[in-house]
Amino acid sequence: MELRSKMLSERMPVVRFEFSETDPVQDLDHIGLTDAEIVELVSSRHAMGYWRSDLASGHVFWSKGVFDIYGMEFTRGPVNLTAAYGNVHAEDLNLMLELIERAASEKTGFHYVLRLKNGENGVKYVRSVGRCRATSDGREELIGIVEEIIDQVRLVGVLGNPPMAI
């Protein structure tokens, strides 16, 4: 897995990595958990949501969890990207868009931390992980998750600026 990093601020790194088709996936068959149960368990830890971007149409679809994280009203249709981008801290928007564009053009993945506007002069930190995939009919799309990272931000506040394992 190739890693690249850049600082979004003095405290929070951005990490980009490429997914590998040869990296082993954790085998969970022997413990008897369904995919739905795994998603439920992971999602119960903190605010988390899922997204998909159809590269041919440019449409992006979010689960309710992503709308909640962005502070936007839920809709089942394509996301209003202008409104979504308006919630991203101005210093983070270009890097976020660059990583998404590179993932789409290079058929790879990304992992980044960014700040979302949160009230008057406030921010909250979120992590997004995504990757490119081909659908069964050959179309390309990006898929991923978004999660709030409150615990890691609290650690930075308590411990100073420790290395972030994200």
Short mmCIF file of N, CA and C in Angstrom, two decimals:
data_model
loop_
_atom_site.label_atom_id
_atom_site.label_comp_id
_atom_site.label_asym_id
_atom_site.label_seq_id
_atom_site.Cartn_x
_atom_site.Cartn_y
_atom_site.Cartn_z
N MET A 1 0.85 -1.16 0.00
CA MET A 1 0.00 0.00 0.00
C MET A 1 0.90 1.23 0.00
N GLU A 2 0.70 2.11 -0.97
CA GLU A 2 1.51 3.33 -1.07
C GLU A 2 0.85 4.43 -0.24
N LEU A 3 1.64 5.15 0.53
CA LEU A 3 1.12 6.23 1.37
C LEU A 3 1.67 7.56 0.93
N ARG A 4 0.83 8.58 0.94
CA ARG A 4 1.25 9.95 0.71
C ARG A 4 0.54 10.79 1.77
N SER A 5 1.23 11.74 2.35
CA SER A 5 0.54 12.56 3.36
C SER A 5 0.81 14.03 3.14
N LYS A 6 -0.09 14.85 3.64
CA LYS A 6 0.01 16.30 3.59
C LYS A 6 -0.77 16.82 4.79
N MET A 7 -0.33 17.89 5.39
CA MET A 7 -1.02 18.43 6.55
C MET A 7 -2.17 19.35 6.11
N LEU A 8 -3.34 19.14 6.66
CA LEU A 8 -4.46 20.05 6.46
C LEU A 8 -4.32 21.24 7.40
N SER A 9 -3.80 21.01 8.55
CA SER A 9 -3.57 22.06 9.53
C SER A 9 -2.37 21.62 10.35
N GLU A 10 -2.03 22.37 11.36
CA GLU A 10 -0.91 22.00 12.21
C GLU A 10 -1.16 20.67 12.92
N ARG A 11 -2.41 20.30 13.06
CA ARG A 11 -2.73 19.14 13.88
C ARG A 11 -3.22 17.91 13.13
N MET A 12 -3.76 18.05 11.95
CA MET A 12 -4.43 16.92 11.31
C MET A 12 -3.79 16.57 9.97
N PRO A 13 -3.30 15.35 9.81
CA PRO A 13 -2.73 14.93 8.54
C PRO A 13 -3.79 14.43 7.57
N VAL A 14 -3.45 14.50 6.30
CA VAL A 14 -4.25 13.88 5.26
C VAL A 14 -3.41 12.74 4.71
N VAL A 15 -4.00 11.58 4.58
CA VAL A 15 -3.27 10.43 4.07
C VAL A 15 -4.02 9.92 2.86
N ARG A 16 -3.26 9.62 1.81
CA ARG A 16 -3.84 9.04 0.61
C ARG A 16 -3.19 7.70 0.40
N PHE A 17 -3.96 6.71 0.04
CA PHE A 17 -3.36 5.42 -0.27
C PHE A 17 -4.10 4.75 -1.40
N GLU A 18 -3.41 3.85 -2.04
CA GLU A 18 -4.00 3.08 -3.12
C GLU A 18 -4.42 1.72 -2.57
N PHE A 19 -5.60 1.29 -2.97
CA PHE A 19 -6.06 -0.04 -2.60
C PHE A 19 -5.36 -1.04 -3.51
N SER A 20 -5.11 -2.19 -2.99
CA SER A 20 -4.48 -3.25 -3.77
C SER A 20 -5.44 -4.42 -3.87
N GLU A 21 -5.60 -4.91 -5.06
CA GLU A 21 -6.46 -6.08 -5.26
C GLU A 21 -5.82 -7.34 -4.68
N THR A 22 -4.52 -7.29 -4.40
CA THR A 22 -3.84 -8.46 -3.87
C THR A 22 -3.73 -8.46 -2.35
N ASP A 23 -4.01 -7.32 -1.68
CA ASP A 23 -3.98 -7.30 -0.22
C ASP A 23 -5.06 -8.24 0.31
N PRO A 24 -4.73 -9.04 1.31
CA PRO A 24 -5.73 -9.97 1.84
C PRO A 24 -6.87 -9.23 2.54
N VAL A 25 -8.08 -9.72 2.35
CA VAL A 25 -9.26 -9.20 3.03
C VAL A 25 -9.48 -10.08 4.25
N GLN A 26 -9.84 -9.46 5.35
CA GLN A 26 -10.05 -10.21 6.57
C GLN A 26 -11.17 -11.24 6.37
N ASP A 27 -10.89 -12.51 6.60
CA ASP A 27 -11.85 -13.59 6.44
C ASP A 27 -12.69 -13.68 7.71
N LEU A 28 -14.00 -13.47 7.57
CA LEU A 28 -14.89 -13.50 8.73
C LEU A 28 -15.90 -14.64 8.68
N ASP A 29 -15.83 -15.48 7.66
CA ASP A 29 -16.81 -16.56 7.52
C ASP A 29 -16.85 -17.47 8.75
N HIS A 30 -15.70 -17.73 9.31
CA HIS A 30 -15.62 -18.68 10.42
C HIS A 30 -16.26 -18.18 11.72
N ILE A 31 -16.51 -16.86 11.83
CA ILE A 31 -17.16 -16.38 13.05
C ILE A 31 -18.65 -16.15 12.87
N GLY A 32 -19.16 -16.28 11.65
CA GLY A 32 -20.60 -16.28 11.42
C GLY A 32 -21.29 -14.93 11.49
N LEU A 33 -20.62 -13.86 11.09
CA LEU A 33 -21.27 -12.55 11.04
C LEU A 33 -21.69 -12.24 9.61
N THR A 34 -22.88 -11.65 9.46
CA THR A 34 -23.33 -11.24 8.14
C THR A 34 -22.75 -9.86 7.81
N ASP A 35 -22.76 -9.51 6.53
CA ASP A 35 -22.31 -8.18 6.13
C ASP A 35 -23.14 -7.10 6.82
N ALA A 36 -24.45 -7.31 6.92
CA ALA A 36 -25.32 -6.33 7.57
C ALA A 36 -24.96 -6.16 9.04
N GLU A 37 -24.64 -7.24 9.72
CA GLU A 37 -24.25 -7.14 11.14
C GLU A 37 -22.92 -6.40 11.30
N ILE A 38 -21.99 -6.63 10.41
CA ILE A 38 -20.71 -5.92 10.47
C ILE A 38 -20.92 -4.43 10.27
N VAL A 39 -21.72 -4.06 9.29
CA VAL A 39 -22.01 -2.64 9.05
C VAL A 39 -22.68 -2.03 10.28
N GLU A 40 -23.63 -2.73 10.86
CA GLU A 40 -24.32 -2.24 12.05
C GLU A 40 -23.34 -2.02 13.20
N LEU A 41 -22.46 -2.97 13.43
CA LEU A 41 -21.49 -2.85 14.52
C LEU A 41 -20.53 -1.69 14.30
N VAL A 42 -20.01 -1.58 13.11
CA VAL A 42 -19.07 -0.49 12.81
C VAL A 42 -19.77 0.86 12.91
N SER A 43 -20.99 0.95 12.40
CA SER A 43 -21.72 2.21 12.39
C SER A 43 -22.18 2.65 13.78
N SER A 44 -22.28 1.73 14.71
CA SER A 44 -22.77 2.09 16.04
C SER A 44 -21.72 2.81 16.88
N ARG A 45 -20.48 2.76 16.45
CA ARG A 45 -19.39 3.36 17.21
C ARG A 45 -19.47 4.88 17.23
N HIS A 46 -19.81 5.49 16.13
CA HIS A 46 -19.89 6.95 16.02
C HIS A 46 -20.59 7.31 14.71
N ALA A 47 -20.76 8.61 14.47
CA ALA A 47 -21.45 9.05 13.26
C ALA A 47 -20.69 8.58 12.02
N MET A 48 -21.40 7.86 11.17
CA MET A 48 -20.79 7.29 9.97
C MET A 48 -21.84 7.19 8.88
N GLY A 49 -21.40 7.31 7.64
CA GLY A 49 -22.30 7.15 6.52
C GLY A 49 -21.55 6.62 5.31
N TYR A 50 -22.30 6.29 4.27
CA TYR A 50 -21.76 5.63 3.09
C TYR A 50 -22.15 6.43 1.86
N TRP A 51 -21.31 6.37 0.83
CA TRP A 51 -21.60 7.13 -0.38
C TRP A 51 -21.18 6.36 -1.63
N ARG A 52 -21.75 6.79 -2.76
CA ARG A 52 -21.41 6.23 -4.06
C ARG A 52 -21.48 7.35 -5.09
N SER A 53 -20.49 7.38 -5.99
CA SER A 53 -20.46 8.37 -7.05
C SER A 53 -20.41 7.66 -8.40
N ASP A 54 -21.43 7.88 -9.22
CA ASP A 54 -21.48 7.32 -10.56
C ASP A 54 -20.62 8.22 -11.46
N LEU A 55 -19.49 7.72 -11.92
CA LEU A 55 -18.56 8.56 -12.67
C LEU A 55 -19.09 8.99 -14.03
N ALA A 56 -19.93 8.18 -14.66
CA ALA A 56 -20.47 8.53 -15.98
C ALA A 56 -21.45 9.71 -15.88
N SER A 57 -22.32 9.68 -14.89
CA SER A 57 -23.33 10.73 -14.75
C SER A 57 -22.87 11.89 -13.88
N GLY A 58 -21.89 11.63 -13.02
CA GLY A 58 -21.45 12.66 -12.08
C GLY A 58 -22.32 12.74 -10.84
N HIS A 59 -23.34 11.89 -10.76
CA HIS A 59 -24.23 11.92 -9.61
C HIS A 59 -23.59 11.22 -8.41
N VAL A 60 -23.81 11.82 -7.24
CA VAL A 60 -23.30 11.28 -5.98
C VAL A 60 -24.50 10.99 -5.09
N PHE A 61 -24.47 9.84 -4.42
CA PHE A 61 -25.55 9.43 -3.54
C PHE A 61 -24.98 9.18 -2.15
N TRP A 62 -25.67 9.67 -1.13
CA TRP A 62 -25.23 9.52 0.26
C TRP A 62 -26.28 8.77 1.06
N SER A 63 -25.82 8.03 2.05
CA SER A 63 -26.74 7.50 3.06
C SER A 63 -27.12 8.64 4.00
N LYS A 64 -28.13 8.41 4.82
CA LYS A 64 -28.57 9.44 5.77
C LYS A 64 -27.43 9.87 6.70
N GLY A 65 -26.56 8.93 7.06
CA GLY A 65 -25.45 9.26 7.95
C GLY A 65 -24.54 10.34 7.40
N VAL A 66 -24.27 10.34 6.11
CA VAL A 66 -23.42 11.37 5.52
C VAL A 66 -24.14 12.71 5.54
N PHE A 67 -25.43 12.72 5.20
CA PHE A 67 -26.20 13.96 5.28
C PHE A 67 -26.14 14.53 6.69
N ASP A 68 -26.30 13.68 7.69
CA ASP A 68 -26.24 14.13 9.09
C ASP A 68 -24.88 14.73 9.42
N ILE A 69 -23.81 14.08 9.00
CA ILE A 69 -22.46 14.58 9.27
C ILE A 69 -22.26 15.94 8.62
N TYR A 70 -22.75 16.12 7.41
CA TYR A 70 -22.61 17.39 6.70
C TYR A 70 -23.63 18.44 7.14
N GLY A 71 -24.57 18.05 7.98
CA GLY A 71 -25.59 18.99 8.45
C GLY A 71 -26.58 19.37 7.36
N MET A 72 -26.87 18.43 6.48
CA MET A 72 -27.79 18.69 5.37
C MET A 72 -29.03 17.81 5.50
N GLU A 73 -30.11 18.28 4.86
CA GLU A 73 -31.35 17.51 4.88
C GLU A 73 -31.23 16.29 3.97
N PHE A 74 -31.69 15.13 4.46
CA PHE A 74 -31.60 13.87 3.72
C PHE A 74 -32.46 13.89 2.47
N THR A 75 -31.92 13.33 1.38
CA THR A 75 -32.67 13.08 0.16
C THR A 75 -32.16 11.78 -0.45
N ARG A 76 -33.05 11.04 -1.10
CA ARG A 76 -32.64 9.78 -1.72
C ARG A 76 -32.01 10.00 -3.10
N GLY A 77 -32.23 11.14 -3.68
CA GLY A 77 -31.70 11.42 -5.01
C GLY A 77 -30.26 11.89 -4.95
N PRO A 78 -29.74 12.34 -6.09
CA PRO A 78 -28.36 12.84 -6.12
C PRO A 78 -28.15 14.00 -5.14
N VAL A 79 -26.96 14.05 -4.58
CA VAL A 79 -26.60 15.08 -3.60
C VAL A 79 -26.40 16.41 -4.31
N ASN A 80 -26.81 17.48 -3.67
CA ASN A 80 -26.52 18.84 -4.13
C ASN A 80 -25.06 19.12 -3.77
N LEU A 81 -24.15 18.90 -4.71
CA LEU A 81 -22.73 19.02 -4.42
C LEU A 81 -22.31 20.46 -4.12
N THR A 82 -23.00 21.44 -4.69
CA THR A 82 -22.69 22.84 -4.38
C THR A 82 -22.92 23.09 -2.89
N ALA A 83 -24.05 22.61 -2.37
CA ALA A 83 -24.33 22.78 -0.94
C ALA A 83 -23.33 21.98 -0.10
N ALA A 84 -23.02 20.77 -0.53
CA ALA A 84 -22.07 19.93 0.22
C ALA A 84 -20.70 20.59 0.28
N TYR A 85 -20.21 21.06 -0.86
CA TYR A 85 -18.89 21.70 -0.90
C TYR A 85 -18.87 22.97 -0.06
N GLY A 86 -20.02 23.62 0.07
CA GLY A 86 -20.11 24.82 0.90
C GLY A 86 -19.91 24.53 2.37
N ASN A 87 -20.07 23.27 2.77
CA ASN A 87 -19.87 22.89 4.16
C ASN A 87 -18.42 22.52 4.47
N VAL A 88 -17.59 22.37 3.45
CA VAL A 88 -16.18 21.99 3.64
C VAL A 88 -15.36 23.24 3.91
N HIS A 89 -14.45 23.16 4.87
CA HIS A 89 -13.56 24.28 5.18
C HIS A 89 -12.84 24.70 3.91
N ALA A 90 -12.75 25.99 3.64
CA ALA A 90 -12.18 26.50 2.39
C ALA A 90 -10.77 25.99 2.13
N GLU A 91 -9.96 25.83 3.18
CA GLU A 91 -8.58 25.38 3.01
C GLU A 91 -8.49 23.89 2.64
N ASP A 92 -9.56 23.15 2.83
CA ASP A 92 -9.54 21.70 2.60
C ASP A 92 -10.21 21.28 1.30
N LEU A 93 -11.05 22.14 0.74
CA LEU A 93 -11.87 21.76 -0.41
C LEU A 93 -11.04 21.34 -1.62
N ASN A 94 -10.05 22.12 -2.01
CA ASN A 94 -9.28 21.78 -3.22
C ASN A 94 -8.56 20.45 -3.09
N LEU A 95 -7.98 20.18 -1.92
CA LEU A 95 -7.30 18.90 -1.73
C LEU A 95 -8.28 17.74 -1.80
N MET A 96 -9.45 17.90 -1.18
CA MET A 96 -10.47 16.86 -1.23
C MET A 96 -10.86 16.57 -2.68
N LEU A 97 -11.12 17.61 -3.45
CA LEU A 97 -11.52 17.43 -4.85
C LEU A 97 -10.39 16.80 -5.66
N GLU A 98 -9.14 17.18 -5.38
CA GLU A 98 -8.01 16.59 -6.08
C GLU A 98 -7.91 15.08 -5.81
N LEU A 99 -8.08 14.69 -4.55
CA LEU A 99 -7.99 13.27 -4.22
C LEU A 99 -9.09 12.46 -4.88
N ILE A 100 -10.29 13.01 -4.92
CA ILE A 100 -11.41 12.32 -5.57
C ILE A 100 -11.15 12.20 -7.07
N GLU A 101 -10.69 13.29 -7.68
CA GLU A 101 -10.39 13.26 -9.11
C GLU A 101 -9.29 12.25 -9.44
N ARG A 102 -8.25 12.22 -8.63
CA ARG A 102 -7.15 11.27 -8.86
C ARG A 102 -7.62 9.83 -8.68
N ALA A 103 -8.46 9.59 -7.69
CA ALA A 103 -8.97 8.23 -7.49
C ALA A 103 -9.77 7.79 -8.71
N ALA A 104 -10.56 8.70 -9.27
CA ALA A 104 -11.36 8.37 -10.45
C ALA A 104 -10.48 8.16 -11.67
N SER A 105 -9.51 9.02 -11.89
CA SER A 105 -8.69 8.92 -13.11
C SER A 105 -7.65 7.81 -13.02
N GLU A 106 -7.12 7.56 -11.82
CA GLU A 106 -6.09 6.53 -11.66
C GLU A 106 -6.66 5.18 -11.22
N LYS A 107 -7.98 5.11 -11.05
CA LYS A 107 -8.66 3.87 -10.64
C LYS A 107 -8.08 3.32 -9.35
N THR A 108 -8.00 4.18 -8.35
CA THR A 108 -7.39 3.81 -7.09
C THR A 108 -8.28 4.27 -5.94
N GLY A 109 -7.72 4.52 -4.77
CA GLY A 109 -8.49 4.92 -3.62
C GLY A 109 -7.87 6.09 -2.91
N PHE A 110 -8.51 6.51 -1.83
CA PHE A 110 -8.00 7.61 -1.03
C PHE A 110 -8.47 7.47 0.40
N HIS A 111 -7.84 8.22 1.23
CA HIS A 111 -8.16 8.29 2.66
C HIS A 111 -7.76 9.68 3.09
N TYR A 112 -8.69 10.50 3.50
CA TYR A 112 -8.32 11.85 3.90
C TYR A 112 -9.12 12.28 5.12
N VAL A 113 -8.56 13.27 5.79
CA VAL A 113 -9.22 13.93 6.92
C VAL A 113 -9.44 15.37 6.50
N LEU A 114 -10.64 15.87 6.75
CA LEU A 114 -10.90 17.26 6.42
C LEU A 114 -11.79 17.88 7.48
N ARG A 115 -11.88 19.19 7.39
CA ARG A 115 -12.72 19.94 8.33
C ARG A 115 -14.02 20.35 7.65
N LEU A 116 -15.12 20.15 8.36
CA LEU A 116 -16.42 20.64 7.93
C LEU A 116 -16.80 21.81 8.83
N LYS A 117 -17.45 22.79 8.24
CA LYS A 117 -17.94 23.93 9.03
C LYS A 117 -19.00 23.41 9.99
N ASN A 118 -18.93 23.93 11.22
CA ASN A 118 -19.82 23.45 12.27
C ASN A 118 -20.25 24.63 13.11
N GLY A 119 -21.24 25.37 12.64
CA GLY A 119 -21.69 26.53 13.40
C GLY A 119 -20.78 27.73 13.18
N GLU A 120 -20.86 28.68 14.06
CA GLU A 120 -20.10 29.92 13.92
C GLU A 120 -18.63 29.68 14.22
N ASN A 121 -17.80 29.76 13.21
CA ASN A 121 -16.35 29.62 13.30
C ASN A 121 -15.89 28.27 13.86
N GLY A 122 -16.78 27.33 13.98
CA GLY A 122 -16.41 26.02 14.49
C GLY A 122 -16.18 25.04 13.35
N VAL A 123 -15.43 23.98 13.64
CA VAL A 123 -15.22 22.93 12.65
C VAL A 123 -15.36 21.57 13.32
N LYS A 124 -15.66 20.58 12.53
CA LYS A 124 -15.58 19.21 12.99
C LYS A 124 -14.74 18.46 11.97
N TYR A 125 -14.03 17.46 12.46
CA TYR A 125 -13.14 16.69 11.60
C TYR A 125 -13.82 15.41 11.17
N VAL A 126 -13.68 15.10 9.89
CA VAL A 126 -14.24 13.87 9.35
C VAL A 126 -13.17 13.17 8.51
N ARG A 127 -13.30 11.89 8.46
CA ARG A 127 -12.42 11.07 7.62
C ARG A 127 -13.28 10.46 6.53
N SER A 128 -12.73 10.43 5.32
CA SER A 128 -13.40 9.75 4.22
C SER A 128 -12.43 8.77 3.60
N VAL A 129 -12.93 7.59 3.35
CA VAL A 129 -12.16 6.54 2.69
C VAL A 129 -12.97 6.12 1.48
N GLY A 130 -12.32 6.05 0.33
CA GLY A 130 -13.04 5.66 -0.87
C GLY A 130 -12.15 4.93 -1.84
N ARG A 131 -12.80 4.28 -2.80
CA ARG A 131 -12.04 3.58 -3.83
C ARG A 131 -12.88 3.46 -5.09
N CYS A 132 -12.19 3.23 -6.17
CA CYS A 132 -12.84 3.03 -7.47
C CYS A 132 -13.26 1.57 -7.60
N ARG A 133 -14.38 1.35 -8.25
CA ARG A 133 -14.79 -0.02 -8.57
C ARG A 133 -15.52 -0.03 -9.89
N ALA A 134 -15.59 -1.20 -10.50
CA ALA A 134 -16.37 -1.40 -11.71
C ALA A 134 -17.63 -2.16 -11.32
N THR A 135 -18.75 -1.73 -11.86
CA THR A 135 -20.01 -2.42 -11.60
C THR A 135 -20.09 -3.67 -12.47
N SER A 136 -21.10 -4.48 -12.24
CA SER A 136 -21.25 -5.72 -13.01
C SER A 136 -21.45 -5.46 -14.50
N ASP A 137 -21.97 -4.26 -14.84
CA ASP A 137 -22.14 -3.94 -16.27
C ASP A 137 -20.99 -3.09 -16.83
N GLY A 138 -19.90 -2.98 -16.06
CA GLY A 138 -18.69 -2.33 -16.55
C GLY A 138 -18.57 -0.83 -16.30
N ARG A 139 -19.60 -0.21 -15.70
CA ARG A 139 -19.50 1.22 -15.38
C ARG A 139 -18.54 1.41 -14.22
N GLU A 140 -17.91 2.58 -14.15
CA GLU A 140 -17.00 2.87 -13.05
C GLU A 140 -17.68 3.82 -12.07
N GLU A 141 -17.41 3.57 -10.81
CA GLU A 141 -17.92 4.45 -9.76
C GLU A 141 -16.95 4.46 -8.60
N LEU A 142 -17.08 5.49 -7.78
CA LEU A 142 -16.34 5.56 -6.53
C LEU A 142 -17.31 5.21 -5.42
N ILE A 143 -16.83 4.49 -4.42
CA ILE A 143 -17.64 4.15 -3.25
C ILE A 143 -16.83 4.46 -2.01
N GLY A 144 -17.51 4.71 -0.89
CA GLY A 144 -16.75 4.98 0.31
C GLY A 144 -17.59 5.23 1.54
N ILE A 145 -16.88 5.65 2.59
CA ILE A 145 -17.49 5.99 3.87
C ILE A 145 -17.04 7.37 4.29
N VAL A 146 -17.82 7.98 5.16
CA VAL A 146 -17.46 9.22 5.84
C VAL A 146 -17.76 8.98 7.31
N GLU A 147 -16.83 9.39 8.17
CA GLU A 147 -17.07 9.24 9.61
C GLU A 147 -16.50 10.43 10.36
N GLU A 148 -17.21 10.82 11.42
CA GLU A 148 -16.65 11.84 12.32
C GLU A 148 -15.53 11.19 13.11
N ILE A 149 -14.50 11.97 13.41
CA ILE A 149 -13.36 11.42 14.15
C ILE A 149 -13.14 12.20 15.43
N ILE A 150 -14.17 12.28 16.21
CA ILE A 150 -14.14 13.03 17.46
C ILE A 150 -13.09 12.49 18.42
N ASP A 151 -12.99 11.18 18.57
CA ASP A 151 -12.04 10.59 19.52
C ASP A 151 -10.61 10.98 19.21
N GLN A 152 -10.21 10.92 17.93
CA GLN A 152 -8.85 11.28 17.57
C GLN A 152 -8.58 12.76 17.80
N VAL A 153 -9.56 13.61 17.52
CA VAL A 153 -9.39 15.05 17.73
C VAL A 153 -9.26 15.35 19.22
N ARG A 154 -10.03 14.66 20.05
CA ARG A 154 -9.90 14.84 21.50
C ARG A 154 -8.50 14.44 21.97
N LEU A 155 -7.97 13.35 21.43
CA LEU A 155 -6.62 12.93 21.78
C LEU A 155 -5.59 13.99 21.45
N VAL A 156 -5.73 14.61 20.29
CA VAL A 156 -4.80 15.68 19.91
C VAL A 156 -4.89 16.81 20.92
N GLY A 157 -6.10 17.15 21.35
CA GLY A 157 -6.27 18.22 22.32
C GLY A 157 -5.65 17.88 23.67
N VAL A 158 -5.69 16.63 24.07
CA VAL A 158 -5.15 16.20 25.36
C VAL A 158 -3.65 15.97 25.29
N LEU A 159 -3.19 15.33 24.23
CA LEU A 159 -1.80 14.91 24.14
C LEU A 159 -0.91 15.84 23.34
N GLY A 160 -1.46 16.86 22.75
CA GLY A 160 -0.64 17.71 21.91
C GLY A 160 -0.77 17.24 20.47
N ASN A 161 0.33 17.01 19.80
CA ASN A 161 0.30 16.61 18.41
C ASN A 161 0.96 15.25 18.22
N PRO A 162 0.33 14.15 18.73
CA PRO A 162 0.93 12.83 18.54
C PRO A 162 0.78 12.39 17.09
N PRO A 163 1.58 11.43 16.66
CA PRO A 163 1.38 10.89 15.31
C PRO A 163 -0.02 10.30 15.23
N MET A 164 -0.70 10.56 14.13
CA MET A 164 -2.06 10.07 13.95
C MET A 164 -2.04 8.78 13.13
N ALA A 165 -2.55 7.75 13.69
CA ALA A 165 -2.70 6.49 12.96
C ALA A 165 -4.09 6.48 12.38
N ILE A 166 -4.21 6.81 11.12
CA ILE A 166 -5.52 6.83 10.50
C ILE A 166 -5.52 6.01 9.25
#
